[in-house]
Structure formats: structure tokens, C-alpha cells
Backbone as XML, in Angstrom:
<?xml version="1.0"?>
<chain id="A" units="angstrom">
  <residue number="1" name="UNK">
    <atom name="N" x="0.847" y="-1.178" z="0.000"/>
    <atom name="CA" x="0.000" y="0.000" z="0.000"/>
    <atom name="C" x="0.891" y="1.238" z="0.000"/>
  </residue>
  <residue number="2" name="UNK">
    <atom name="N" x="0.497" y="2.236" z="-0.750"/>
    <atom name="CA" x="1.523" y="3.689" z="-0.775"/>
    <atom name="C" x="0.384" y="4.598" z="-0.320"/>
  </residue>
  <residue number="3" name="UNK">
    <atom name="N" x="0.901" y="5.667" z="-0.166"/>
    <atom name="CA" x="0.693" y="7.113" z="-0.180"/>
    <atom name="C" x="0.682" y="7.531" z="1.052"/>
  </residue>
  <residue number="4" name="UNK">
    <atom name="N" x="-0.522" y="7.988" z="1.498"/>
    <atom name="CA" x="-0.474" y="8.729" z="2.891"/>
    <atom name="C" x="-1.154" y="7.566" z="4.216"/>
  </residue>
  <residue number="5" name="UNK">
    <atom name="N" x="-1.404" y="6.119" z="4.088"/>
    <atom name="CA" x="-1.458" y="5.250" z="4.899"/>
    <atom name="C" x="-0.028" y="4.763" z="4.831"/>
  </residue>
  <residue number="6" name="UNK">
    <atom name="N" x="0.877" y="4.598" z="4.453"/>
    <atom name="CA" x="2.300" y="3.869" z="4.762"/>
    <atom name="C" x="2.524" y="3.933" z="5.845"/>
  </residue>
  <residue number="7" name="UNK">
    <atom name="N" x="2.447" y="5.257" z="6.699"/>
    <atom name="CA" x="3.324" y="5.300" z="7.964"/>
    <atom name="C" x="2.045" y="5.103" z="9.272"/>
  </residue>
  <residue number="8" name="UNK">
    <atom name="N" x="1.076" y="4.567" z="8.703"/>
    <atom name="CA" x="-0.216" y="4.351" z="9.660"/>
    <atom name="C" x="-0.314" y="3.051" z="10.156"/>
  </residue>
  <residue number="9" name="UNK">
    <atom name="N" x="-0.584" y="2.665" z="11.117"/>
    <atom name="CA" x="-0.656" y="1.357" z="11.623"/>
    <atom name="C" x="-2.011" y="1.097" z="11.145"/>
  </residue>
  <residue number="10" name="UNK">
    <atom name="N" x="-2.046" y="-0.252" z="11.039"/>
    <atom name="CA" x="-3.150" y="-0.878" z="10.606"/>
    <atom name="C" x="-4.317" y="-1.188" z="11.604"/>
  </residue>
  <residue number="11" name="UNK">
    <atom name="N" x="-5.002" y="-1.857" z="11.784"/>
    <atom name="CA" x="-6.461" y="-1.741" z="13.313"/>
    <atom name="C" x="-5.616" y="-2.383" z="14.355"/>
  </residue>
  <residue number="12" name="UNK">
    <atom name="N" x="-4.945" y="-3.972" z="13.953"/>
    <atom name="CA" x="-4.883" y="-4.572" z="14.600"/>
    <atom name="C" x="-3.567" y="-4.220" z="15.423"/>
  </residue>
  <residue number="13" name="UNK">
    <atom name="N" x="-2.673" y="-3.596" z="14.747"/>
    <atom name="CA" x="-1.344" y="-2.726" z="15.410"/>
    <atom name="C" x="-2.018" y="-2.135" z="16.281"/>
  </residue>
  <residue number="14" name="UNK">
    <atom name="N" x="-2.406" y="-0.972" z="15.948"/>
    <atom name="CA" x="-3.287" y="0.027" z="16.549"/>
    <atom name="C" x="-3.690" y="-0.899" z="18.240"/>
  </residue>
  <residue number="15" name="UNK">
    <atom name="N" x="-4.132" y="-1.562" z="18.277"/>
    <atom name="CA" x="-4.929" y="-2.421" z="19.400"/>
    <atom name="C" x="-3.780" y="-3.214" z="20.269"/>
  </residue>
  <residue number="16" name="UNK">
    <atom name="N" x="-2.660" y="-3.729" z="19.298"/>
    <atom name="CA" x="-1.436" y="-3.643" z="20.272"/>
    <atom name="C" x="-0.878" y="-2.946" z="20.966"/>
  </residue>
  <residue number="17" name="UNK">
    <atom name="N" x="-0.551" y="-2.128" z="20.134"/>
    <atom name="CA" x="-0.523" y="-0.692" z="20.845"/>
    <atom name="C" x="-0.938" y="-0.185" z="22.168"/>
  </residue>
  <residue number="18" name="UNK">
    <atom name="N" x="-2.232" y="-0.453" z="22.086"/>
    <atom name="CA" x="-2.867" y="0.407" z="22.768"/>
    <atom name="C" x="-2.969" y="-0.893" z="24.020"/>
  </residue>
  <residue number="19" name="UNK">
    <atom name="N" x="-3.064" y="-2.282" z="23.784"/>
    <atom name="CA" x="-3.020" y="-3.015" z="24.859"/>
    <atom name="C" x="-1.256" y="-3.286" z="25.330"/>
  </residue>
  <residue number="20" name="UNK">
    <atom name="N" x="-0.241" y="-2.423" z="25.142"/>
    <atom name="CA" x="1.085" y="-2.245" z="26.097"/>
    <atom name="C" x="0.519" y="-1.002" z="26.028"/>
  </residue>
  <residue number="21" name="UNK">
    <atom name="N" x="0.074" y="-0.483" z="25.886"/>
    <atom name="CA" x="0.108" y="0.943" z="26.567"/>
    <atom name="C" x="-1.241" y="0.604" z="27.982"/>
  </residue>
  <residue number="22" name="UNK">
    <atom name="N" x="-2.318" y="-0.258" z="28.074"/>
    <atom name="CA" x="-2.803" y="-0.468" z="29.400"/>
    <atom name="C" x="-2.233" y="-0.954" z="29.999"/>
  </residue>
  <residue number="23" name="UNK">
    <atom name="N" x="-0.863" y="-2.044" z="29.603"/>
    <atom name="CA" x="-0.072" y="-2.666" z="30.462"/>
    <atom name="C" x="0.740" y="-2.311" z="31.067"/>
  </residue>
  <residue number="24" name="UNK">
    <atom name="N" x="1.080" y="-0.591" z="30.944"/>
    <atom name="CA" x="1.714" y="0.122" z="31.243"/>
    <atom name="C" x="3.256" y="0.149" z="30.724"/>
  </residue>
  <residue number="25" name="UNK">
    <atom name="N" x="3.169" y="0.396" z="28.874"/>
    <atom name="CA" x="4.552" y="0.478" z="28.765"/>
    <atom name="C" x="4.350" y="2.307" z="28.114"/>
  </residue>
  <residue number="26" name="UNK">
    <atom name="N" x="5.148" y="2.944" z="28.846"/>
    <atom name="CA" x="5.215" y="4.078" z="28.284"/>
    <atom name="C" x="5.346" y="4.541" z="27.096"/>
  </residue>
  <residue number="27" name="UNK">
    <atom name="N" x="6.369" y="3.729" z="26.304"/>
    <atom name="CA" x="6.685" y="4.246" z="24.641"/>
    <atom name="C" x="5.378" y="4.002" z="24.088"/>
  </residue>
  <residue number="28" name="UNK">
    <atom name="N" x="4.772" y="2.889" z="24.279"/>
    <atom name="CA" x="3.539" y="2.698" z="23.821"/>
    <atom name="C" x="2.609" y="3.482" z="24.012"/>
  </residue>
  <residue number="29" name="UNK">
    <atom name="N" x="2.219" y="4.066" z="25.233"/>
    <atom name="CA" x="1.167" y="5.331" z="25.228"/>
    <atom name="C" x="1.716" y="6.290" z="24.410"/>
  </residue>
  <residue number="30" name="UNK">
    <atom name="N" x="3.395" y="6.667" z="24.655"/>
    <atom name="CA" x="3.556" y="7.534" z="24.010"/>
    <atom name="C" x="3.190" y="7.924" z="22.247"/>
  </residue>
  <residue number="31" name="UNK">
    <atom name="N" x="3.247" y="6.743" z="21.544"/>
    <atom name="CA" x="3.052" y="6.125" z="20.614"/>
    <atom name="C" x="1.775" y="6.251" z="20.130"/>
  </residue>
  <residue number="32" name="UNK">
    <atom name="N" x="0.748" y="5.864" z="20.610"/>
    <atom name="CA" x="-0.454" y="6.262" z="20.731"/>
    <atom name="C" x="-1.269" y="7.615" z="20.889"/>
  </residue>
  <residue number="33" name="UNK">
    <atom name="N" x="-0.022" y="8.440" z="21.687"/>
    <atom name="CA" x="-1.000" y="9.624" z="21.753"/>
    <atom name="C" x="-0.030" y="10.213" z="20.529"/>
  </residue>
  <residue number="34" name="UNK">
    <atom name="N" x="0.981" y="10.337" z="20.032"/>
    <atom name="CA" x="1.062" y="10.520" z="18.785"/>
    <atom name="C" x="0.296" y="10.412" z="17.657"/>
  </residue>
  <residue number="35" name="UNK">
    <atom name="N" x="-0.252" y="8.944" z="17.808"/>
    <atom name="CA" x="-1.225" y="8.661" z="16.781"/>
    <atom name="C" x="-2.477" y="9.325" z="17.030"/>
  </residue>
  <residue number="36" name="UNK">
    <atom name="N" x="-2.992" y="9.487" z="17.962"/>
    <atom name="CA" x="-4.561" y="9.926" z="18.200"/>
    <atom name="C" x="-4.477" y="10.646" z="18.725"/>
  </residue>
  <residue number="37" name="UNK">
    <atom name="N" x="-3.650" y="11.649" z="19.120"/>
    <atom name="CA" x="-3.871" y="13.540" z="19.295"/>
    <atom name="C" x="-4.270" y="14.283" z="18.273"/>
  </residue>
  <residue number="38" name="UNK">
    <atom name="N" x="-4.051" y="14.022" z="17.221"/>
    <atom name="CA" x="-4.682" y="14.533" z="16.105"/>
    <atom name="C" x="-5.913" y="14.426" z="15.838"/>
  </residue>
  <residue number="39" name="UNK">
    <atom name="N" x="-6.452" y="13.223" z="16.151"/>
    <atom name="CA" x="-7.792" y="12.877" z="15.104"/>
    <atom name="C" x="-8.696" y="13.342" z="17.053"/>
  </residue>
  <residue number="40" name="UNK">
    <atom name="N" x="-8.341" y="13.506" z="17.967"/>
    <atom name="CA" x="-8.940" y="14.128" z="18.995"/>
    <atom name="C" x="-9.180" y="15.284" z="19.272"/>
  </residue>
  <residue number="41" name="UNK">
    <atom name="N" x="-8.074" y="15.978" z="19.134"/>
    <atom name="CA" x="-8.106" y="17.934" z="18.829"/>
    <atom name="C" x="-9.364" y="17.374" z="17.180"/>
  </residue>
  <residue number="42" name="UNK">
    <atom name="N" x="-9.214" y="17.286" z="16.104"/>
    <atom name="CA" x="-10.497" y="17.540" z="15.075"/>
    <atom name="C" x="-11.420" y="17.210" z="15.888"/>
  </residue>
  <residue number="43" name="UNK">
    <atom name="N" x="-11.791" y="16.215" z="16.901"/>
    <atom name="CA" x="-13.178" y="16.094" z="17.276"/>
    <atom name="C" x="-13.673" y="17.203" z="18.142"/>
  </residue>
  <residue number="44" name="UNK">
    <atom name="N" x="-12.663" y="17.680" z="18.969"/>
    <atom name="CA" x="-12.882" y="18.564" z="20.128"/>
    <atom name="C" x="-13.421" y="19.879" z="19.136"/>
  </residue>
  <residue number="45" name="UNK">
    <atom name="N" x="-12.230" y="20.092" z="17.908"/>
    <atom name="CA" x="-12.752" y="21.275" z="16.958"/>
    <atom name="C" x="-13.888" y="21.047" z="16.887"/>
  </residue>
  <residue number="46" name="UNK">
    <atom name="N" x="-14.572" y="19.549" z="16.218"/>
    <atom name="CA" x="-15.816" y="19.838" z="15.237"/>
    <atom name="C" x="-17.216" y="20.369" z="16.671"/>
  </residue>
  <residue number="47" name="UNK">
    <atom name="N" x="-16.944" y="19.487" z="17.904"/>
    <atom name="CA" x="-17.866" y="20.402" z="18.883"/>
    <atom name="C" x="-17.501" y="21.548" z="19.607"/>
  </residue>
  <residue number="48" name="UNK">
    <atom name="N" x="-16.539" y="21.819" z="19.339"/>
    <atom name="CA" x="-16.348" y="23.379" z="19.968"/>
    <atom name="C" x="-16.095" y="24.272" z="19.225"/>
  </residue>
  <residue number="49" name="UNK">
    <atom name="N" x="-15.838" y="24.214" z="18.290"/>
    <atom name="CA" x="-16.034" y="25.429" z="16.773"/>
    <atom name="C" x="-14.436" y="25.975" z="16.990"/>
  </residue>
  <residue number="50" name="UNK">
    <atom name="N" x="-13.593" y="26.140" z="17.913"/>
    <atom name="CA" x="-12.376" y="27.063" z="17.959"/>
    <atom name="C" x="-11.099" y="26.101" z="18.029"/>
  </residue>
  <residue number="51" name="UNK">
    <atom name="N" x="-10.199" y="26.275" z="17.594"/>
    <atom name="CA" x="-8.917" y="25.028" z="17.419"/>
    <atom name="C" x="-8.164" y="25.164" z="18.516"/>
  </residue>
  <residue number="52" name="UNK">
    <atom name="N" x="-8.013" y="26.827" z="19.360"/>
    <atom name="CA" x="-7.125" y="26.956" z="20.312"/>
    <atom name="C" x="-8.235" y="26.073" z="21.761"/>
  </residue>
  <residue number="53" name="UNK">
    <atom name="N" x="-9.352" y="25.939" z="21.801"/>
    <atom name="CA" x="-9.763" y="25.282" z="23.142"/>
    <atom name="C" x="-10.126" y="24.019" z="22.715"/>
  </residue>
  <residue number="54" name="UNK">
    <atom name="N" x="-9.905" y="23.297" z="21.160"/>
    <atom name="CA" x="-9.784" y="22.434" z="20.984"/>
    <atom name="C" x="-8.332" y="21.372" z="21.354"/>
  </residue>
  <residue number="55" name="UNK">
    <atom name="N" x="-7.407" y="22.199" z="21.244"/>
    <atom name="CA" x="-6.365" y="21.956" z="21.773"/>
    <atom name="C" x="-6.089" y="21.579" z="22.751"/>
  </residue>
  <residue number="56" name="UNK">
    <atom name="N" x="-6.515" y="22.604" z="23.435"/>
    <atom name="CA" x="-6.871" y="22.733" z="25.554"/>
    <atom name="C" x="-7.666" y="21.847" z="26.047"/>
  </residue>
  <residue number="57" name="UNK">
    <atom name="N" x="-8.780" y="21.275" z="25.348"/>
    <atom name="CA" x="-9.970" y="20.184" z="25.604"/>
    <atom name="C" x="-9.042" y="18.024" z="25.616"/>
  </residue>
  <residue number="58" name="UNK">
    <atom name="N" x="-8.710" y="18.218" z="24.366"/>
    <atom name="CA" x="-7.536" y="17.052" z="23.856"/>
    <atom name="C" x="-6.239" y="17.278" z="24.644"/>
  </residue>
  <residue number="59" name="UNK">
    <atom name="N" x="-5.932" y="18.387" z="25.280"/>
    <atom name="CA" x="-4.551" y="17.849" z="26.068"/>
    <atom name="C" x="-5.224" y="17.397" z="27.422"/>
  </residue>
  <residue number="60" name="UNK">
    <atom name="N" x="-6.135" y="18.239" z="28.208"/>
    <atom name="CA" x="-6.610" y="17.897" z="29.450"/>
    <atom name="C" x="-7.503" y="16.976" z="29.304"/>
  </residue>
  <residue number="61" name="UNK">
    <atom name="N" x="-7.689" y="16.132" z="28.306"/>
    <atom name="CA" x="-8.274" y="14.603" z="27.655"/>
    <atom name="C" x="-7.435" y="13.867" z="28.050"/>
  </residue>
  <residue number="62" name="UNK">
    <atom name="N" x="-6.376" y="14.367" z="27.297"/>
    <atom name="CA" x="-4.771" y="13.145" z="27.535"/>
    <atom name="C" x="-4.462" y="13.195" z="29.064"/>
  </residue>
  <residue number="63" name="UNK">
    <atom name="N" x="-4.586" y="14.023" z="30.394"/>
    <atom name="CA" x="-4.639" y="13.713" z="31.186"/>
    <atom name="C" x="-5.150" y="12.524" z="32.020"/>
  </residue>
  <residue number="64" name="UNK">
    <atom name="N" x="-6.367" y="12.701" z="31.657"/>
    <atom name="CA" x="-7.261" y="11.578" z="32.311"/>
    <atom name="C" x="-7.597" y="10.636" z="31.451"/>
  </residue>
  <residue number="65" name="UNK">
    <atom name="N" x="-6.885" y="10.220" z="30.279"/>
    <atom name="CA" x="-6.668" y="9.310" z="29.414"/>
    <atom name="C" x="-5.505" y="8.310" z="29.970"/>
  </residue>
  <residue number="66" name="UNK">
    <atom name="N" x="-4.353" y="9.416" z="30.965"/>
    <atom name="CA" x="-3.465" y="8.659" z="31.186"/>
    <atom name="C" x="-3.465" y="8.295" z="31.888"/>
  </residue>
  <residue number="67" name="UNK">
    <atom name="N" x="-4.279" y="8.745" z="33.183"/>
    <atom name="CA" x="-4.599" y="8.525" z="34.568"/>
    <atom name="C" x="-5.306" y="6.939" z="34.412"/>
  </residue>
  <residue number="68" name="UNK">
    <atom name="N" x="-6.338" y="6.715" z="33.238"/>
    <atom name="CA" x="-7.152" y="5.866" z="33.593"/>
    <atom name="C" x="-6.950" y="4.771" z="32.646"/>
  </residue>
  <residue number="69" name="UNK">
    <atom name="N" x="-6.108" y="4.889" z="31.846"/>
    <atom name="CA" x="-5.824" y="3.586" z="31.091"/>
    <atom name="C" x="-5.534" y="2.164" z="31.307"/>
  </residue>
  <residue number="70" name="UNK">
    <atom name="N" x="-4.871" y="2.305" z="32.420"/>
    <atom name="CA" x="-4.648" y="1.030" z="32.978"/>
    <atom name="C" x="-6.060" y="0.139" z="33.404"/>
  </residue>
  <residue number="71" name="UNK">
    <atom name="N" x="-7.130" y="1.683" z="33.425"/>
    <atom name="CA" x="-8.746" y="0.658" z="33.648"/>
    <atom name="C" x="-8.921" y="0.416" z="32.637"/>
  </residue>
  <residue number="72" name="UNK">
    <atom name="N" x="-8.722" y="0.362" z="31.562"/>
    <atom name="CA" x="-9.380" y="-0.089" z="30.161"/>
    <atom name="C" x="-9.128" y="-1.752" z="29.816"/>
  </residue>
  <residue number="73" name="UNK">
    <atom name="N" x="-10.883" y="-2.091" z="30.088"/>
    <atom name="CA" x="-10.083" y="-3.182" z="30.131"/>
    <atom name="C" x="-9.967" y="-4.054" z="28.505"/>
  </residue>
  <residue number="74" name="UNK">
    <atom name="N" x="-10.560" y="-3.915" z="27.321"/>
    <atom name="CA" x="-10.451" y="-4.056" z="26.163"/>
    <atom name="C" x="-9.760" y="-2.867" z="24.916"/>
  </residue>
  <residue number="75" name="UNK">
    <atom name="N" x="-8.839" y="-3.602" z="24.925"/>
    <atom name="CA" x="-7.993" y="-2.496" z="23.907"/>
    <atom name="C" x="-8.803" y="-1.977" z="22.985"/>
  </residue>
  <residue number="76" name="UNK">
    <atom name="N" x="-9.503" y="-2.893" z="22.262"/>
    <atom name="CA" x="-10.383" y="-2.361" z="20.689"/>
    <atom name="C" x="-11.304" y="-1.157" z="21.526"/>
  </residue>
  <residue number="77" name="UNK">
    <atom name="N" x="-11.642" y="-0.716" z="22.882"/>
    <atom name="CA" x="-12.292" y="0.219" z="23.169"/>
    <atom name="C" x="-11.734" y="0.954" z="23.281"/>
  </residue>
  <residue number="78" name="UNK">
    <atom name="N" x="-10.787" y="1.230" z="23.091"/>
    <atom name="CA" x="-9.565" y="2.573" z="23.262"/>
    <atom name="C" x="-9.992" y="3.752" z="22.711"/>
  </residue>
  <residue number="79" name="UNK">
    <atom name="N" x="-10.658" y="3.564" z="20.701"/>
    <atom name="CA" x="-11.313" y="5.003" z="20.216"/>
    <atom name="C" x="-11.979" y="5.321" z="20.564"/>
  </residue>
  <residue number="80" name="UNK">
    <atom name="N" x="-13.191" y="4.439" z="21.021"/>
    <atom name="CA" x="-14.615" y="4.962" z="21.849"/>
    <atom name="C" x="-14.290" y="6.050" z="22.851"/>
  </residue>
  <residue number="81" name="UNK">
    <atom name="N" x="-13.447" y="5.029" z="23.681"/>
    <atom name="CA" x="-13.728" y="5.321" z="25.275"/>
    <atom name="C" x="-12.754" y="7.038" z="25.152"/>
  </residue>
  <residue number="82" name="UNK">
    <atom name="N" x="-11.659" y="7.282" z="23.956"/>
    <atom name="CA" x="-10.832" y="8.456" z="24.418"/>
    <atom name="C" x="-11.911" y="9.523" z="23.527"/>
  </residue>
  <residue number="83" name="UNK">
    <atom name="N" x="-12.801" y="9.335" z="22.862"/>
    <atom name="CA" x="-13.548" y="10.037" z="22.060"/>
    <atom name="C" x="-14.743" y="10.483" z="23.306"/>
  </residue>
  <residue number="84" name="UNK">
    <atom name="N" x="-15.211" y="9.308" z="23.645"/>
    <atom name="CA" x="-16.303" y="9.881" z="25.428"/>
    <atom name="C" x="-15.233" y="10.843" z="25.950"/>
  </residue>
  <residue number="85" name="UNK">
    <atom name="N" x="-14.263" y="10.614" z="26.427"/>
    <atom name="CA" x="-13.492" y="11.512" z="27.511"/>
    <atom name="C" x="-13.328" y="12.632" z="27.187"/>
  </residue>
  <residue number="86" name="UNK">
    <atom name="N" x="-12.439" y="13.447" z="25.371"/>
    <atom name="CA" x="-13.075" y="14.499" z="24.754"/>
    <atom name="C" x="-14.216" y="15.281" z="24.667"/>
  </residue>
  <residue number="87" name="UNK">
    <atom name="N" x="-15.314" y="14.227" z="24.377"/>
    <atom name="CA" x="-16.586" y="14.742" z="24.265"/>
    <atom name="C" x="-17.135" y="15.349" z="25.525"/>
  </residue>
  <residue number="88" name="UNK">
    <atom name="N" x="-17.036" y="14.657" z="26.829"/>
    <atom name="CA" x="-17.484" y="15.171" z="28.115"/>
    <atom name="C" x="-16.671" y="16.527" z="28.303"/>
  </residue>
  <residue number="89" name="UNK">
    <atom name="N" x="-15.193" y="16.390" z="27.703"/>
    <atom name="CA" x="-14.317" y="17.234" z="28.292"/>
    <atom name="C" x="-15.024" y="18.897" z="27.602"/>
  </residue>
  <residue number="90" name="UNK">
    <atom name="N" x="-15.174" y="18.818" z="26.373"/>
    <atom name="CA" x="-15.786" y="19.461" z="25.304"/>
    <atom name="C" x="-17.101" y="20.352" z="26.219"/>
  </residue>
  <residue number="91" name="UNK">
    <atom name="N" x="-18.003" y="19.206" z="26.347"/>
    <atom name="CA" x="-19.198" y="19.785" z="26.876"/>
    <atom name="C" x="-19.109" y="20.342" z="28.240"/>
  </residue>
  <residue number="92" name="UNK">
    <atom name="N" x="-18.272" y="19.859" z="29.340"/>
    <atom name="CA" x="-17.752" y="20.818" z="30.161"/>
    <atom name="C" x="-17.186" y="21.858" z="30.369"/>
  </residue>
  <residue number="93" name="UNK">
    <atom name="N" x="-16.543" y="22.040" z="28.680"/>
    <atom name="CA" x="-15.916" y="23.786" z="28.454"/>
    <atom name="C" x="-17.093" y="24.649" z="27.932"/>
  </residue>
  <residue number="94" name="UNK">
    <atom name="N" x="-17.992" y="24.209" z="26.959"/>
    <atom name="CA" x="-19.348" y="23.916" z="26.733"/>
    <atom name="C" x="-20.477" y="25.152" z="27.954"/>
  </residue>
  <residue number="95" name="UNK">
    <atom name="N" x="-20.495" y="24.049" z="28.446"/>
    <atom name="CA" x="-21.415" y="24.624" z="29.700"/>
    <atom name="C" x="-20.585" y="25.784" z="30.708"/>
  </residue>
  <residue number="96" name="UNK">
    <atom name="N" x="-19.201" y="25.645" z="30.808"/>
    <atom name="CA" x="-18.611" y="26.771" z="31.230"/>
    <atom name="C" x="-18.579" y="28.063" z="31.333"/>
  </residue>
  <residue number="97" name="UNK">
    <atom name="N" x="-18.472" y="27.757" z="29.643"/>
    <atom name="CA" x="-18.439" y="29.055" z="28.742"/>
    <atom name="C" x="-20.064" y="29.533" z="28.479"/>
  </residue>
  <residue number="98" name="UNK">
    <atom name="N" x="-21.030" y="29.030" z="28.602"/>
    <atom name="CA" x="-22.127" y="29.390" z="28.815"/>
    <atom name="C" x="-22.514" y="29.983" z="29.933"/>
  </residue>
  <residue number="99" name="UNK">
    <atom name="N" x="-22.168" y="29.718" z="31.190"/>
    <atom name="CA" x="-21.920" y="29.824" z="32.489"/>
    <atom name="C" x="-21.791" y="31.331" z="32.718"/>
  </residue>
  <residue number="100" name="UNK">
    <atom name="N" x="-20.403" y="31.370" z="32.071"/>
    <atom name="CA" x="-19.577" y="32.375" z="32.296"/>
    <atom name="C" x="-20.246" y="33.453" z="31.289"/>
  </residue>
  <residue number="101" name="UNK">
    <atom name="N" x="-20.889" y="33.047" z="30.051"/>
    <atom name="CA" x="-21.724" y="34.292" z="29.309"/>
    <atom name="C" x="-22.664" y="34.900" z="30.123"/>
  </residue>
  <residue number="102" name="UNK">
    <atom name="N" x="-23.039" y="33.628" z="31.077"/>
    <atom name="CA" x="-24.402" y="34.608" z="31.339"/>
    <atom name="C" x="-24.639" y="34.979" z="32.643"/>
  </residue>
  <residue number="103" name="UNK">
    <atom name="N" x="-23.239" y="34.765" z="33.659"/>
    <atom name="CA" x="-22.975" y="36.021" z="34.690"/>
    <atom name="C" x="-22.289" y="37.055" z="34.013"/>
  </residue>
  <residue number="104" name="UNK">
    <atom name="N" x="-21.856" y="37.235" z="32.797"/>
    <atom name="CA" x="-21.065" y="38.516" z="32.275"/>
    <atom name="C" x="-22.481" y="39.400" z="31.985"/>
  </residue>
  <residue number="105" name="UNK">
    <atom name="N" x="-23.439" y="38.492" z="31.371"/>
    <atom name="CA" x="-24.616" y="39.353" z="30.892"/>
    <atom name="C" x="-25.282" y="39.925" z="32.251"/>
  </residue>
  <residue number="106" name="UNK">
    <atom name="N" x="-25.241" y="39.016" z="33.206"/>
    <atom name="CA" x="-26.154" y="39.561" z="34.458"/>
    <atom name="C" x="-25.213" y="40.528" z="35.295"/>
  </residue>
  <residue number="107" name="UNK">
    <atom name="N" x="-24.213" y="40.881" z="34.824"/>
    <atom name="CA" x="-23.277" y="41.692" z="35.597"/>
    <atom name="C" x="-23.336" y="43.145" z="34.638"/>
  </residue>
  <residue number="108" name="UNK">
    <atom name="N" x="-23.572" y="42.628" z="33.329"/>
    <atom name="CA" x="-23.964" y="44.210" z="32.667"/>
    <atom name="C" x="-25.144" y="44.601" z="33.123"/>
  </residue>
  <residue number="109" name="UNK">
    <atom name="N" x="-26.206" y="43.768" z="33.075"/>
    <atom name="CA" x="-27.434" y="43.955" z="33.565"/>
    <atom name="C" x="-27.343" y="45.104" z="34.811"/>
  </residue>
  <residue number="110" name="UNK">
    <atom name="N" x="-26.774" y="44.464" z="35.519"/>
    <atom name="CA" x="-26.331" y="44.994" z="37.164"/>
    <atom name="C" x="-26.020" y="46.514" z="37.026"/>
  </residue>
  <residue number="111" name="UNK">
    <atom name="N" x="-24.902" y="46.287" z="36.127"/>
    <atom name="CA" x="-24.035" y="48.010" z="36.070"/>
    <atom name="C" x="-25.308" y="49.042" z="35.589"/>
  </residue>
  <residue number="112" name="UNK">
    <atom name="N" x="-25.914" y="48.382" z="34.249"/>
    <atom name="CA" x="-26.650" y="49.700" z="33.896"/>
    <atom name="C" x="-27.938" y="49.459" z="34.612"/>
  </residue>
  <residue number="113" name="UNK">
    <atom name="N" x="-28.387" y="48.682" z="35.564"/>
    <atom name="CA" x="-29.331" y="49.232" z="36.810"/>
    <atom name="C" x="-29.011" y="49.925" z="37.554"/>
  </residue>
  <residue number="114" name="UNK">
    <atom name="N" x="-27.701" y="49.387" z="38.159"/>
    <atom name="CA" x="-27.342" y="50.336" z="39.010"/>
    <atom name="C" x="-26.892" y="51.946" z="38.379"/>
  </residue>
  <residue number="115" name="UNK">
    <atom name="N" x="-26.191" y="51.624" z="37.674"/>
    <atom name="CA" x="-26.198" y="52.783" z="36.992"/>
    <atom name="C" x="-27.633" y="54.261" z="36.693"/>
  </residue>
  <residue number="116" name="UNK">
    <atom name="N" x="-28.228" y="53.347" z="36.241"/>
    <atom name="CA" x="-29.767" y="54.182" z="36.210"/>
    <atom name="C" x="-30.209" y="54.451" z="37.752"/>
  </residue>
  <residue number="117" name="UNK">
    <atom name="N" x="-29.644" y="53.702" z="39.142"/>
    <atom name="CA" x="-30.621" y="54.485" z="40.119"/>
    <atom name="C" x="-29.878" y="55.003" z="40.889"/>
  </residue>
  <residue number="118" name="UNK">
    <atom name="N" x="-28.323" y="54.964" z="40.567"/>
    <atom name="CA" x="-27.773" y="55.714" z="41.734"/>
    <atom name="C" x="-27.948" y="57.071" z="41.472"/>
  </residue>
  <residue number="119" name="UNK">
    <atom name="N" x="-27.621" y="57.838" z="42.744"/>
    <atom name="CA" x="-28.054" y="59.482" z="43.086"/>
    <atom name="C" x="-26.777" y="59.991" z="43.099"/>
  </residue>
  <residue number="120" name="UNK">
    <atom name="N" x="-27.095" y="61.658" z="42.373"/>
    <atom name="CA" x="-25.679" y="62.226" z="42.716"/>
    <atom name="C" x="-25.543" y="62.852" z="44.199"/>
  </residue>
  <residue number="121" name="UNK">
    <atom name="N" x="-24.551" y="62.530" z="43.750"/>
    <atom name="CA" x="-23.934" y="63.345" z="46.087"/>
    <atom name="C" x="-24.884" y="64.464" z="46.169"/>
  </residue>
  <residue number="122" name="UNK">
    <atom name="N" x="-25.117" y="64.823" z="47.170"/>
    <atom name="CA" x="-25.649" y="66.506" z="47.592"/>
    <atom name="C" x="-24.903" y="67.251" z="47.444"/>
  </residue>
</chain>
């Protein structure tokens, strides 16, 4: 096979891989998140619309990707399960950032009430 699969592991690599990397061999995670940091930042992009907190979403993914791998207990679940961990991670920046819109809005709210009833000094 040529072109731009040559340097791609095939499924069943892929699943080796990823079962020494639950067994805890480091090159192997390392290996892995090489391979699938990429195609995780695009997912984080396609639900969060921006590439820089897509970024931020897929690294603090890879945190608790690394924390919890050793629970995984079927390798072939490896795309699922790091695609859930994105996705939650996603919707928790998600709801954040919603969060945070709408005490900014209730804090303008605030200013130009208050604004409208305060009194000038005597």
C-alpha cells in the first residue's frame, strides 16, 4: 500500500498498541498519543467550533486518558472510550463558557441598573 497510509498502523497494530500501553509500557502510550492527538483535537474542533480550546480540551483529555488507562479493560475500546473523555471534556468547556456568558450578561445587567438608580452626592 503507498501514499499517505504507509506510515499508519493498521487496526490490529493500533490495538497492540494500545493493549502495552494499558499494560503500562510508556513508549507505547507515548506512541499512541502521537497517533490519536490529532484525530482528537479535530473532534474537540468539530464540537467546539475554535482550534485553540480544541487543543486545551484534547490535552486535558490526555490527562485523564493517562490517569485511567490502565482501567481499560479491552484495547479495541480505546477510540470509543478516548472520544467519550473528549466529548465530556468538550461539553464541560461547553457549559462553562455558557456559564460564564451569562454572569457577564447579568453583571452588565447589574451596572446599567445600578447605573440608572444611583443618586448624585448633595
Amino acid at each position: 500500500m503507498h501514499g499517505s497510509h504507509e506510515n499508519r498502523p493498521d487496526r490490529e497494530e493500533e490495538v497492540r498498541i494500545a493493549q502495552r500501553a494499558i499494560d503500562g509500557c510508556h513508549t507505547s502510550f507515548e506512541r499512541l498519543a502521537r497517533q490519536w492527538h490529532p484525530k482528537l483535537v479535530a473532534h474537540a474542533c468539530r464540537l467546539l467550533g475554535h482550534r485553540e480550546q480544541a487543543r486545551d480540551a484534547a490535552q486535558s483529555a490526555w490527562v485523564k486518558i493517562a490517569k485511567g488507562i490502565r482501567t481499560l479493560r479491552d484495547a479495541r475500546a480505546f477510540p470509543a472510550w478516548s472520544y467519550r473523555i473528549v466529548t465530556r471534556r468538550c461539553a464541560s468547556l461547553i457549559a462553562s463558557n455558557q456559564t460564564d456568558r451569562a454572569l457577564a450578561s447579568n453583571l452588565r445587567d447589574d451596572a446599567v441598573t445600578c447605573a440608572g438608580t444611583e443618586q448624585e452626592p448633595p
